[in-house]
Amino acid sequence: GKLQGAAGDSSFHYIVNPAKTGPGHGKTSERTDMVQAWMKYGKPPQPQGGFTKEDYEAAKEFLNENIMQIFGYSHPPPILE
């Protein structure tokens, strides 16, 4: 969809239909509208990216910190419990 309304204009309209239309974008009934997109992508991310405490401990043990720094990476922060 698209948002309409000029700066300073008090009329603001949400167009909630799917943004992608026409052939090549799947069945009309299966397209994602604005509300469906909010529900699908508006969820908070998983804490610690879905990794367990054991995953983090293994990363600290097995990933060479010097090599990680060369490529611009660092060990993940500790998991808060």
PDB file of C-alpha atoms in Angstrom:
ATOM      1  CA  GLY A   1       0.000   0.000   0.000  1.00  0.00           C
ATOM      2  CA  LYS A   2       0.894   3.616   0.212  1.00  0.00           C
ATOM      3  CA  LEU A   3       0.334   6.450   2.624  1.00  0.00           C
ATOM      4  CA  GLN A   4      -1.333   9.586   1.388  1.00  0.00           C
ATOM      5  CA  GLY A   5      -1.388  13.090   2.814  1.00  0.00           C
ATOM      6  CA  ALA A   6       0.621  16.213   2.196  1.00  0.00           C
ATOM      7  CA  ALA A   7       2.703  17.912   4.889  1.00  0.00           C
ATOM      8  CA  GLY A   8       0.382  20.000   7.038  1.00  0.00           C
ATOM      9  CA  ASP A   9      -2.674  18.194   5.649  1.00  0.00           C
ATOM     10  CA  SER A  10      -4.865  16.835   8.443  1.00  0.00           C
ATOM     11  CA  SER A  11      -6.385  14.183   6.184  1.00  0.00           C
ATOM     12  CA  PHE A  12      -4.200  11.107   6.269  1.00  0.00           C
ATOM     13  CA  HIS A  13      -5.318   7.857   4.648  1.00  0.00           C
ATOM     14  CA  TYR A  14      -3.841   4.417   5.097  1.00  0.00           C
ATOM     15  CA  ILE A  15      -4.210   2.128   2.126  1.00  0.00           C
ATOM     16  CA  VAL A  16      -4.035  -1.293   3.700  1.00  0.00           C
ATOM     17  CA  ASN A  17      -4.324  -3.520   0.642  1.00  0.00           C
ATOM     18  CA  PRO A  18      -1.287  -5.486  -0.533  1.00  0.00           C
ATOM     19  CA  ALA A  19       1.398  -3.301  -2.079  1.00  0.00           C
ATOM     20  CA  LYS A  20       2.328  -5.815  -4.765  1.00  0.00           C
ATOM     21  CA  THR A  21      -0.290  -6.424  -7.408  1.00  0.00           C
ATOM     22  CA  GLY A  22      -0.482  -8.032 -10.804  1.00  0.00           C
ATOM     23  CA  PRO A  23       0.762 -11.311 -12.185  1.00  0.00           C
ATOM     24  CA  GLY A  24       3.860 -12.783 -10.608  1.00  0.00           C
ATOM     25  CA  HIS A  25       2.924 -11.840  -7.047  1.00  0.00           C
ATOM     26  CA  GLY A  26       0.957 -14.951  -6.105  1.00  0.00           C
ATOM     27  CA  LYS A  27      -2.726 -15.473  -5.597  1.00  0.00           C
ATOM     28  CA  THR A  28      -4.683 -12.406  -4.548  1.00  0.00           C
ATOM     29  CA  SER A  29      -6.049 -14.294  -1.537  1.00  0.00           C
ATOM     30  CA  GLU A  30      -2.516 -15.122  -0.326  1.00  0.00           C
ATOM     31  CA  ARG A  31      -0.979 -11.635  -0.538  1.00  0.00           C
ATOM     32  CA  THR A  32       0.004  -9.828   2.649  1.00  0.00           C
ATOM     33  CA  ASP A  33      -1.804  -6.605   3.483  1.00  0.00           C
ATOM     34  CA  MET A  34      -0.655  -3.978   5.991  1.00  0.00           C
ATOM     35  CA  VAL A  35      -2.258  -5.584   9.061  1.00  0.00           C
ATOM     36  CA  GLN A  36      -0.994  -9.074   8.159  1.00  0.00           C
ATOM     37  CA  ALA A  37       2.508  -7.639   7.668  1.00  0.00           C
ATOM     38  CA  TRP A  38       2.382  -6.006  11.117  1.00  0.00           C
ATOM     39  CA  MET A  39       1.356  -9.325  12.651  1.00  0.00           C
ATOM     40  CA  LYS A  40       4.032 -11.266  10.771  1.00  0.00           C
ATOM     41  CA  TYR A  41       6.997  -8.897  11.076  1.00  0.00           C
ATOM     42  CA  GLY A  42       6.046  -6.853  14.137  1.00  0.00           C
ATOM     43  CA  LYS A  43       6.930  -9.608  16.585  1.00  0.00           C
ATOM     44  CA  PRO A  44       9.832  -8.913  18.907  1.00  0.00           C
ATOM     45  CA  PRO A  45      13.004 -10.799  17.990  1.00  0.00           C
ATOM     46  CA  GLN A  46      13.890 -13.899  19.948  1.00  0.00           C
ATOM     47  CA  PRO A  47      16.024 -13.160  23.004  1.00  0.00           C
ATOM     48  CA  GLN A  48      19.688 -13.865  22.245  1.00  0.00           C
ATOM     49  CA  GLY A  49      18.773 -14.601  18.613  1.00  0.00           C
ATOM     50  CA  GLY A  50      17.415 -18.015  19.600  1.00  0.00           C
ATOM     51  CA  PHE A  51      20.784 -19.222  20.902  1.00  0.00           C
ATOM     52  CA  THR A  52      21.058 -21.019  24.221  1.00  0.00           C
ATOM     53  CA  LYS A  53      23.504 -20.298  27.008  1.00  0.00           C
ATOM     54  CA  GLU A  54      25.414 -23.402  25.866  1.00  0.00           C
ATOM     55  CA  ASP A  55      25.646 -22.003  22.315  1.00  0.00           C
ATOM     56  CA  TYR A  56      27.247 -18.831  23.647  1.00  0.00           C
ATOM     57  CA  GLU A  57      29.649 -20.759  25.844  1.00  0.00           C
ATOM     58  CA  ALA A  58      30.701 -22.922  22.876  1.00  0.00           C
ATOM     59  CA  ALA A  59      31.262 -19.812  20.743  1.00  0.00           C
ATOM     60  CA  LYS A  60      33.525 -18.298  23.401  1.00  0.00           C
ATOM     61  CA  GLU A  61      35.460 -21.568  23.671  1.00  0.00           C
ATOM     62  CA  PHE A  62      35.859 -22.524  19.998  1.00  0.00           C
ATOM     63  CA  LEU A  63      35.894 -19.284  17.987  1.00  0.00           C
ATOM     64  CA  ASN A  64      39.343 -17.697  17.807  1.00  0.00           C
ATOM     65  CA  GLU A  65      39.003 -14.108  19.004  1.00  0.00           C
ATOM     66  CA  ASN A  66      41.954 -12.826  16.915  1.00  0.00           C
ATOM     67  CA  ILE A  67      40.538 -14.213  13.674  1.00  0.00           C
ATOM     68  CA  MET A  68      37.099 -12.865  14.543  1.00  0.00           C
ATOM     69  CA  GLN A  69      38.567  -9.375  15.067  1.00  0.00           C
ATOM     70  CA  ILE A  70      40.401  -9.527  11.719  1.00  0.00           C
ATOM     71  CA  PHE A  71      37.017 -10.004  10.017  1.00  0.00           C
ATOM     72  CA  GLY A  72      35.275  -7.398  12.175  1.00  0.00           C
ATOM     73  CA  TYR A  73      33.420  -9.737  14.512  1.00  0.00           C
ATOM     74  CA  SER A  74      33.347 -10.009  18.280  1.00  0.00           C
ATOM     75  CA  HIS A  75      32.068 -12.561  20.735  1.00  0.00           C
ATOM     76  CA  PRO A  76      28.416 -12.140  21.628  1.00  0.00           C
ATOM     77  CA  PRO A  77      27.555 -10.378  24.868  1.00  0.00           C
ATOM     78  CA  PRO A  78      26.830 -12.585  27.873  1.00  0.00           C
ATOM     79  CA  ILE A  79      23.289 -13.856  28.301  1.00  0.00           C
ATOM     80  CA  LEU A  80      21.373 -12.068  31.026  1.00  0.00           C
ATOM     81  CA  GLU A  81      19.375 -14.460  33.130  1.00  0.00           C
TER      82      GLU A  81
END
